[in-house]
């Protein structure tokens, strides 16, 4: 993808690195010395640093710039490029995306280096520009001082520093040092502890300092990378660690196979699981404080042929207070939702697949409604965020506390607003409907693909259609799509006809439409995306839709009536965000479209 090009000196001026009078002085010196490189003149005069000049030169040449002192290199990229090639050509792999590697180099036109990396890794190579000295330092940090191995070297002095809020978790280099040091300690005791680690040995190893540091680094690095989930996946010869960042899984690192048992055991100890039980799934929880913020990790383990797989969902407690205004609603949907939740009774449903942000939306609604005058009670499985001023109940099936029993008790607690974490069965649905009929506002979630389908899903559960029409006031379907990095994006043009699938009205097939796409940058991990935004479909119940539900009308009839009442489909809301430069057509296709559209 061609990046927008700006002359080097203009870029330095625009960024505030250089002043007009300094540039004029440097140009005079350039004329006197007949130096063809104004960049070297600026550096020699001390007006700007080498880093700023190389950043500007990269912009002028149309390549992304990578600040290797700030960016976190991925071990998945380091591991597929041998150290001899990196040292020979003075290049360093930054990030691996599928079968593509981003390569930091001082000269992006060095075809020998590009071909060597492409041949050795079997990947496509995209060049980025970095400061030569920083490349040297990165090679020493990630590949070591010339031992001929592509594995990360241990920290200098043999002992890895403990991960802190800013140190070991702050860079891949520190993480790689921890892996290497843990490997050294593990190999030192190989006579006593072979690859087939016993339960006692694994438990003993899990309490040793290098493994503790390694487990902490895996978690802290994920938080720094803004990951929502951590996947620790045993493979036949190694342990793959992946992070889900902005809804997409990316390989973060690879851990040696003989560290698998102690690492898994350490994570299970932290989440208070039974480390001796490896045959059945388990659930646990870890509380983490990082850089002044509190995080909850919901941990799940399942047995696989190569060992237990661990998945940790990261919940930032501060996200519960994000507010409706920051969830990406259109002005129409925002106003309609605020009107719906201001009603004294009725049922407001959020629908969508797992991970689509339903719970965040419901918590944001609760945060808006929370006041001294209202008694708000929730029943959840589990309680994901704790909200001050709200009574939250967690399902405990072993003790007989289910959604149904909790809801029955709620009706004797004089509530104004009730939130049901998920409407899973007929019993829960019937009691929630009873609550809404007796003067309560009920919030809940369902798993359906779109808003109109929620009515049919409730009918399938056994709810009478007339009860649905009498209680449901609105249904919100949503997805989460990656946002274009607003600090690093560029415009491009497409033919209007290419947007027809999103509902774009085409009058002239040759009409050009200006869209935006992200520019790969270290700030967005070379993806062009940063953060996520919601795509929404809001169906407000009216008399016509209620009548169709009672008559068990086909889904298409309900959908047509909802659109006539102002509902915009998910793809149409996605189109608005594409035209506004919030996301891309491909991203809307990825999260919204299914067969049959």
XYZ file of C-alpha atoms in Angstrom:
597
model
C 0.000 0.000 0.000
C 1.505 3.303 -1.082
C 1.768 5.790 1.755
C 1.187 9.542 1.291
C 4.527 11.237 0.632
C 5.587 14.553 2.137
C 8.945 16.280 1.434
C 11.377 15.639 4.262
C 11.854 19.253 5.336
C 8.111 19.946 5.157
C 7.456 16.910 7.353
C 9.991 18.140 9.929
C 8.292 21.536 9.941
C 4.783 20.062 10.205
C 5.765 17.838 13.130
C 7.390 20.725 14.993
C 10.842 19.101 14.874
C 12.234 22.065 12.942
C 11.583 25.812 12.774
C 11.510 27.954 9.619
C 14.516 30.039 10.657
C 16.508 26.875 11.405
C 15.725 25.478 7.962
C 16.865 28.701 6.281
C 20.110 28.650 8.241
C 20.706 24.994 7.354
C 20.054 25.691 3.665
C 22.658 28.460 3.737
C 25.193 26.085 5.299
C 24.274 23.459 2.691
C 25.027 25.921 -0.124
C 28.354 26.901 1.439
C 29.492 23.326 2.051
C 27.893 21.954 -1.132
C 26.520 19.048 0.874
C 23.737 17.382 -1.159
C 22.096 15.857 1.953
C 20.133 18.479 3.895
C 19.328 15.833 6.483
C 22.994 15.377 7.419
C 23.410 19.140 7.606
C 20.485 19.411 10.036
C 21.904 16.647 12.223
C 25.433 18.111 12.138
C 24.132 21.512 13.203
C 22.211 19.874 16.048
C 18.875 21.234 14.858
C 17.183 17.827 14.751
C 18.196 14.325 15.756
C 19.059 11.411 13.490
C 15.825 9.667 14.442
C 13.661 12.594 13.346
C 15.506 12.916 10.033
C 15.160 9.212 9.238
C 11.468 9.344 10.179
C 11.029 12.252 7.740
C 13.011 10.472 5.022
C 10.796 7.402 5.438
C 7.714 9.583 5.004
C 9.199 11.167 1.890
C 10.009 7.746 0.431
C 6.534 6.365 1.217
C 7.571 3.729 3.783
C 6.429 3.290 7.398
C 8.931 4.300 10.082
C 9.567 2.048 13.082
C 11.025 3.421 16.321
C 12.731 0.299 17.643
C 13.211 1.937 21.032
C 9.421 1.997 21.466
C 7.934 -0.782 19.368
C 7.556 -4.263 20.857
C 8.979 -6.872 18.508
C 7.149 -10.184 18.232
C 8.972 -13.419 18.924
C 6.822 -15.093 16.246
C 8.635 -12.881 13.704
C 12.078 -13.156 15.337
C 11.881 -16.957 15.374
C 11.444 -17.357 11.594
C 14.386 -15.136 10.565
C 17.801 -16.688 11.366
C 20.277 -14.497 13.258
C 22.926 -14.838 10.548
C 20.640 -13.166 8.002
C 19.623 -10.421 10.399
C 23.264 -9.671 11.249
C 24.543 -9.978 7.683
C 22.006 -7.523 6.257
C 21.458 -5.424 9.410
C 17.692 -6.012 9.444
C 15.277 -6.987 12.213
C 11.797 -8.527 11.854
C 9.153 -6.497 13.701
C 5.832 -8.274 13.310
C 4.382 -11.367 11.639
C 0.866 -11.218 10.167
C -0.087 -14.640 8.824
C 2.428 -15.252 6.043
C 3.715 -11.661 5.950
C 6.653 -10.216 7.887
C 7.294 -6.514 8.517
C 11.063 -5.990 8.305
C 12.853 -2.971 9.808
C 15.835 -1.931 7.701
C 17.857 1.184 6.950
C 17.554 0.754 3.172
C 14.147 -0.551 2.017
C 15.506 -0.964 -1.514
C 18.062 -3.584 -0.452
C 16.697 -6.413 -2.611
C 19.347 -8.884 -1.417
C 18.153 -8.485 2.174
C 14.494 -8.745 1.210
C 15.126 -11.877 -0.861
C 17.225 -13.494 1.885
C 14.530 -12.972 4.514
C 11.799 -14.082 2.123
C 13.678 -17.299 1.267
C 14.626 -18.131 4.879
C 11.219 -17.437 6.403
C 8.942 -18.552 3.573
C 6.960 -15.353 4.111
C 6.170 -12.269 2.106
C 8.255 -9.319 3.311
C 7.149 -5.708 3.740
C 9.947 -3.203 4.424
C 9.876 -0.454 7.040
C 12.607 2.075 7.836
C 14.423 2.316 11.169
C 17.518 4.034 12.566
C 20.608 1.890 11.713
C 21.995 2.097 15.245
C 18.655 1.049 16.681
C 18.637 -1.961 14.345
C 22.088 -2.963 15.669
C 20.876 -2.681 19.248
C 17.727 -4.695 18.496
C 19.740 -7.480 16.860
C 21.957 -7.723 19.949
C 18.944 -7.689 22.247
C 16.844 -10.260 20.405
C 19.481 -12.507 18.823
C 22.357 -12.221 21.275
C 25.996 -11.380 20.688
C 26.828 -13.845 17.914
C 26.160 -17.332 19.287
C 24.751 -18.429 15.946
C 21.363 -19.229 17.371
C 18.092 -17.600 16.464
C 16.766 -18.138 19.974
C 16.641 -15.138 22.279
C 19.660 -14.823 24.567
C 19.390 -14.595 28.334
C 19.758 -11.247 30.004
C 23.297 -10.039 30.565
C 24.764 -11.558 33.692
C 22.619 -14.665 33.407
C 19.720 -13.531 35.586
C 16.536 -12.114 34.126
C 15.095 -9.074 35.813
C 11.713 -9.442 37.454
C 8.840 -8.108 35.371
C 7.532 -4.846 36.776
C 4.829 -2.471 35.602
C 7.260 -0.726 33.259
C 10.229 -3.118 32.776
C 9.944 -6.759 31.679
C 6.381 -6.404 30.465
C 7.289 -3.281 28.535
C 9.232 -5.019 25.762
C 9.459 -8.277 23.882
C 13.193 -8.295 24.563
C 12.632 -8.572 28.287
C 10.075 -11.307 27.719
C 12.487 -13.239 25.501
C 15.128 -12.925 28.214
C 12.700 -14.411 30.722
C 11.931 -17.339 28.402
C 15.631 -17.936 27.842
C 16.483 -17.742 31.536
C 13.614 -20.079 32.440
C 14.930 -22.448 29.773
C 18.430 -22.305 31.281
C 17.133 -23.087 34.773
C 14.923 -25.845 33.380
C 17.797 -27.460 31.465
C 20.092 -27.275 34.499
C 17.806 -29.709 36.324
C 17.020 -31.917 33.316
C 18.467 -35.004 34.996
C 15.899 -34.767 37.774
C 13.011 -33.405 35.694
C 12.700 -34.894 32.179
C 10.300 -33.640 29.483
C 7.527 -35.862 30.869
C 7.123 -33.740 34.002
C 5.284 -35.343 36.918
C 2.558 -33.496 38.803
C 4.848 -32.932 41.800
C 7.707 -31.661 39.610
C 5.378 -29.318 37.713
C 4.020 -27.896 40.959
C 7.570 -27.409 42.304
C 8.731 -25.714 39.099
C 5.653 -23.489 39.056
C 6.802 -21.899 42.323
C 10.318 -21.099 41.069
C 11.168 -17.478 40.300
C 11.830 -17.756 36.520
C 8.474 -19.459 35.857
C 6.668 -16.931 38.050
C 8.300 -14.105 36.121
C 7.459 -15.781 32.825
C 3.754 -16.169 33.702
C 3.595 -12.562 34.907
C 5.276 -11.352 31.725
C 2.753 -13.193 29.524
C -0.108 -11.425 31.319
C 1.504 -7.995 31.555
C 2.558 -8.010 27.908
C -1.037 -8.797 26.910
C -2.303 -5.843 28.930
C 0.260 -3.543 27.317
C -0.815 -4.793 23.880
C -4.498 -4.013 24.686
C -5.412 -7.683 24.292
C -8.849 -8.936 25.301
C -7.845 -12.616 25.522
C -4.691 -14.675 26.054
C -4.471 -18.143 24.480
C -1.765 -20.491 25.815
C -1.869 -23.411 23.389
C 0.296 -26.535 23.724
C 1.516 -27.803 20.348
C 3.481 -30.934 19.482
C 6.903 -29.241 19.813
C 6.279 -25.915 21.539
C 3.697 -23.796 23.317
C 2.111 -21.071 21.224
C 0.887 -17.907 22.963
C -1.604 -15.762 21.063
C -3.304 -12.494 21.992
C -6.669 -11.348 20.688
C -6.160 -7.674 19.906
C -9.040 -5.615 18.531
C -10.976 -8.827 17.972
C -8.308 -10.611 15.903
C -5.919 -13.295 17.158
C -2.211 -12.704 16.577
C 0.710 -14.896 17.565
C 2.628 -13.167 20.321
C 5.366 -15.583 21.304
C 6.527 -19.209 21.394
C 7.566 -20.946 24.603
C 9.815 -24.059 24.600
C 7.949 -27.329 25.068
C 9.728 -28.295 28.285
C 8.415 -25.134 29.958
C 4.828 -26.145 29.178
C 4.021 -28.091 32.359
C 5.409 -25.549 34.867
C 3.898 -22.590 32.967
C 0.434 -24.179 32.794
C 0.689 -25.195 36.440
C 1.688 -21.651 37.421
C -1.290 -20.152 35.621
C -3.610 -22.693 37.274
C -2.167 -21.888 40.697
C -2.696 -18.158 40.083
C -6.330 -18.803 39.091
C -6.912 -21.179 42.034
C -7.564 -24.257 39.899
C -6.748 -27.845 40.836
C -3.323 -28.407 39.252
C -3.559 -32.170 39.805
C -6.693 -32.406 37.642
C -5.813 -32.399 33.944
C -8.644 -34.451 32.442
C -11.639 -32.130 32.738
C -12.242 -28.436 31.966
C -11.810 -25.974 34.832
C -12.565 -22.305 35.427
C -10.742 -19.794 37.585
C -10.029 -16.127 38.119
C -6.945 -13.928 38.535
C -6.935 -10.358 39.826
C -4.136 -8.173 38.452
C -3.127 -4.593 39.135
C -1.048 -3.001 36.387
C 0.076 0.621 36.137
C -2.536 1.744 38.633
C -5.433 -0.047 36.918
C -7.267 -3.173 38.058
C -7.908 -6.105 35.738
C -9.855 -9.338 36.184
C -8.749 -12.389 34.223
C -11.379 -15.107 33.684
C -9.382 -18.286 33.143
C -10.559 -21.459 31.418
C -8.644 -24.685 30.858
C -9.506 -27.622 28.603
C -7.619 -30.865 27.955
C -6.110 -31.310 24.462
C -3.920 -34.080 22.970
C -0.769 -32.003 23.627
C -1.697 -30.806 27.117
C -4.053 -28.332 28.730
C -4.975 -25.216 26.777
C -5.455 -22.078 28.871
C -7.549 -19.105 27.742
C -7.616 -15.954 29.875
C -10.164 -13.236 29.181
C -8.915 -9.821 30.308
C -11.548 -7.518 31.795
C -10.567 -3.912 32.421
C -12.752 -2.784 35.313
C -12.632 0.780 34.001
C -14.408 -0.241 30.778
C -17.699 -0.669 32.635
C -17.896 3.101 32.934
C -17.250 3.793 29.267
C -20.700 5.317 28.693
C -23.115 5.020 25.782
C -21.629 8.033 24.002
C -18.338 6.192 23.417
C -19.734 2.957 21.973
C -20.033 4.211 18.391
C -23.804 4.731 18.198
C -25.226 6.878 15.426
C -27.115 9.969 16.570
C -30.449 8.280 15.745
C -29.668 5.063 17.634
C -28.231 6.963 20.593
C -31.391 9.086 20.976
C -33.685 6.078 20.490
C -31.877 3.986 23.131
C -31.948 6.815 25.647
C -35.693 7.147 25.079
C -36.251 3.391 25.454
C -34.345 3.024 28.715
C -36.143 6.034 30.208
C -39.407 4.048 30.193
C -40.569 2.697 33.592
C -41.210 -0.839 32.364
C -40.611 -3.151 29.450
C -37.771 -5.320 28.176
C -34.697 -4.046 26.304
C -32.586 -6.800 24.707
C -29.039 -6.823 23.323
C -28.201 -9.540 20.806
C -25.134 -10.738 18.986
C -22.466 -13.458 19.114
C -20.009 -13.935 21.962
C -17.523 -11.071 22.100
C -19.730 -8.542 20.317
C -19.876 -6.139 23.265
C -23.380 -6.921 24.548
C -22.354 -6.885 28.210
C -20.437 -3.619 27.822
C -23.531 -1.996 26.322
C -25.753 -3.258 29.133
C -23.306 -2.046 31.785
C -23.150 1.341 30.080
C -26.959 1.510 30.210
C -26.903 0.598 33.912
C -24.250 3.228 34.575
C -26.468 5.850 32.930
C -29.549 4.740 34.903
C -27.780 4.314 38.246
C -29.012 6.836 40.811
C -30.009 7.023 44.452
C -33.695 6.991 43.472
C -33.513 3.629 41.660
C -33.086 0.118 43.040
C -31.093 -1.811 40.420
C -30.405 -5.554 40.750
C -28.520 -7.839 38.349
C -28.097 -11.616 38.056
C -25.031 -12.662 36.061
C -22.877 -15.673 35.319
C -20.315 -14.471 36.210
C -20.373 -10.882 37.517
C -17.922 -9.323 35.057
C -17.700 -5.780 36.435
C -18.599 -4.528 39.882
C -20.693 -1.352 39.836
C -21.071 0.855 42.894
C -24.655 1.385 44.005
C -25.979 -1.711 42.182
C -26.811 -5.063 43.804
C -25.164 -7.780 41.711
C -25.860 -11.485 42.195
C -23.707 -14.234 40.701
C -25.254 -17.541 39.641
C -24.139 -20.483 41.791
C -25.570 -23.682 40.341
C -23.976 -25.909 42.997
C -25.844 -23.990 45.683
C -29.070 -24.002 43.657
C -28.865 -20.310 42.729
C -29.874 -20.170 39.059
C -31.140 -17.322 36.900
C -34.694 -18.459 37.614
C -34.398 -18.674 41.411
C -32.564 -15.344 41.569
C -35.244 -13.606 39.480
C -38.014 -14.952 41.710
C -36.224 -13.526 44.732
C -35.657 -10.207 42.930
C -39.389 -9.601 42.622
C -39.560 -9.484 46.443
C -36.673 -6.972 46.622
C -38.708 -3.984 45.364
C -36.525 -3.417 42.247
C -36.945 -0.673 39.667
C -34.542 -2.112 37.109
C -33.424 -5.727 36.655
C -30.589 -6.950 34.448
C -30.459 -10.617 33.472
C -26.985 -11.471 32.209
C -28.331 -13.869 29.571
C -31.775 -15.207 28.690
C -30.902 -18.880 28.357
C -34.115 -20.843 28.814
C -37.896 -20.636 29.040
C -37.924 -20.335 32.837
C -35.623 -17.299 32.801
C -37.550 -15.706 29.931
C -40.928 -16.175 31.606
C -39.844 -14.653 34.919
C -38.152 -11.725 33.106
C -41.394 -11.147 31.194
C -43.361 -11.324 34.421
C -41.076 -8.689 35.918
C -41.532 -6.338 32.964
C -45.321 -6.825 33.073
C -45.405 -5.863 36.748
C -43.762 -2.483 36.285
C -40.018 -3.125 36.000
C -37.491 -2.245 33.307
C -35.671 -5.463 32.366
C -32.351 -5.601 30.500
C -31.017 -8.847 29.067
C -29.032 -10.443 26.235
C -29.686 -13.126 23.606
C -27.527 -14.893 21.048
C -29.033 -14.072 17.640
C -27.598 -12.754 14.377
C -29.806 -9.678 14.080
C -32.470 -7.736 15.967
C -35.663 -9.107 14.304
C -34.463 -12.704 14.856
C -34.641 -12.198 18.628
C -38.447 -12.405 18.560
C -38.327 -15.755 16.746
C -35.635 -17.004 19.133
C -37.885 -16.281 22.114
C -40.782 -18.062 20.409
C -38.500 -21.063 19.810
C -37.688 -21.040 23.533
C -41.423 -21.453 24.234
C -42.430 -17.857 25.051
C -45.952 -16.989 23.891
C -45.860 -14.390 21.074
C -48.419 -12.129 22.762
C -46.120 -11.845 25.797
C -43.220 -10.795 23.568
C -45.286 -8.084 21.883
C -46.540 -6.868 25.272
C -43.137 -6.585 26.964
C -40.279 -6.076 24.472
C -39.739 -2.360 23.793
C -36.515 -2.557 21.809
C -33.871 -4.977 20.508
C -30.299 -3.985 19.746
C -28.067 -6.206 17.601
C -24.384 -5.331 17.523
C -20.924 -6.288 16.353
C -17.449 -4.912 17.051
C -15.250 -3.889 14.128
C -11.697 -2.588 14.191
C -11.279 1.181 14.002
C -8.904 2.808 11.555
C -6.034 4.444 13.436
C -7.226 8.041 13.253
C -3.684 9.388 13.745
C -2.307 7.417 10.802
C -4.731 7.076 7.911
C -4.917 8.002 4.247
C -7.712 8.593 1.717
C -8.305 6.493 -1.385
C -11.044 6.206 -3.978
C -13.318 3.323 -4.982
C -16.150 3.077 -7.464
C -19.544 3.580 -5.888
C -20.782 0.292 -7.330
C -18.350 -1.568 -5.014
C -20.398 -0.335 -2.032
C -23.741 -1.514 -3.375
C -23.677 -4.638 -1.198
C -23.794 -2.357 1.865
C -26.966 -0.659 0.647
C -25.227 2.308 -0.981
C -27.495 3.972 -3.539
C -25.707 3.964 -6.886
C -26.899 6.378 -9.594
C -23.716 6.486 -11.642
C -21.672 3.232 -11.741
C -18.512 5.231 -12.497
C -18.983 7.590 -9.559
C -15.936 7.682 -7.268
C -16.279 7.637 -3.477
C -13.489 8.695 -1.112
C -12.812 6.229 1.717
C -10.020 5.882 4.275
C -7.640 3.148 5.348
C -5.061 2.912 8.112
C -1.377 3.427 7.482
C 0.825 0.737 9.103
C 2.680 2.354 11.995
C 4.359 1.296 15.218
C 1.505 2.895 17.167
C -1.005 0.483 15.582
C 1.303 -2.542 15.542
C 1.683 -2.187 11.763
C -1.978 -3.140 11.192
C -3.475 0.291 10.424
C -6.148 -0.355 13.096
C -6.355 0.838 16.686
C -9.286 0.005 18.952
C -12.803 -1.116 18.016
C -16.139 0.537 17.347
C -19.650 -0.867 17.516
C -21.871 -1.587 14.516
C -25.524 -1.488 15.534
C -29.017 -2.459 14.418
C -31.817 -1.131 16.633
C -35.404 -2.386 16.259
C -37.924 -0.313 18.227
C -41.161 -2.189 18.827
C -44.333 -0.546 17.475
C -47.925 -1.692 16.911
C -47.251 -3.086 13.430
C -44.226 -5.143 14.516
C -46.079 -6.346 17.628
C -48.974 -7.568 15.472
C -46.581 -9.429 13.160
C -44.963 -11.126 16.150
C -48.362 -12.221 17.509
C -49.281 -13.644 14.087
C -45.914 -15.490 13.924
C -45.150 -13.695 10.668
C -42.042 -14.630 8.641
C -38.765 -12.972 9.604
C -38.605 -10.945 6.380
C -41.986 -9.346 7.145
C -40.811 -8.324 10.621
C -37.553 -6.996 9.199
C -39.385 -4.951 6.534
C -41.699 -3.432 9.165
C -38.714 -2.595 11.376
C -36.905 -0.871 8.499
C -40.038 1.110 7.706
C -39.989 2.182 11.365
C -36.443 3.569 11.056
C -34.217 0.546 11.691
C -30.893 0.509 9.846
C -29.398 -2.911 9.296
C -25.923 -3.762 10.563
C -24.457 -3.439 7.084
C -26.070 -0.014 6.627
C -24.672 1.213 9.927
C -21.341 -0.222 8.817
C -21.588 1.755 5.567
C -22.069 4.979 7.520
C -18.912 4.262 9.516
C -17.002 3.374 6.348
C -17.987 6.675 4.708
C -17.081 8.542 7.909
C -13.577 7.037 7.895
C -14.117 5.033 11.093
C -13.551 1.572 9.590
C -13.075 -0.178 6.240
C -15.382 -2.156 3.914
C -13.343 -5.314 4.491
C -13.750 -4.973 8.256
C -17.532 -4.595 7.944
C -17.571 -7.668 5.697
C -15.540 -9.605 8.271
C -17.821 -8.968 11.249
C -21.264 -8.530 9.676
C -21.755 -10.468 6.468
C -22.841 -14.085 6.374
C -24.010 -16.367 3.577
C -27.275 -15.205 2.064
C -26.667 -11.442 2.260
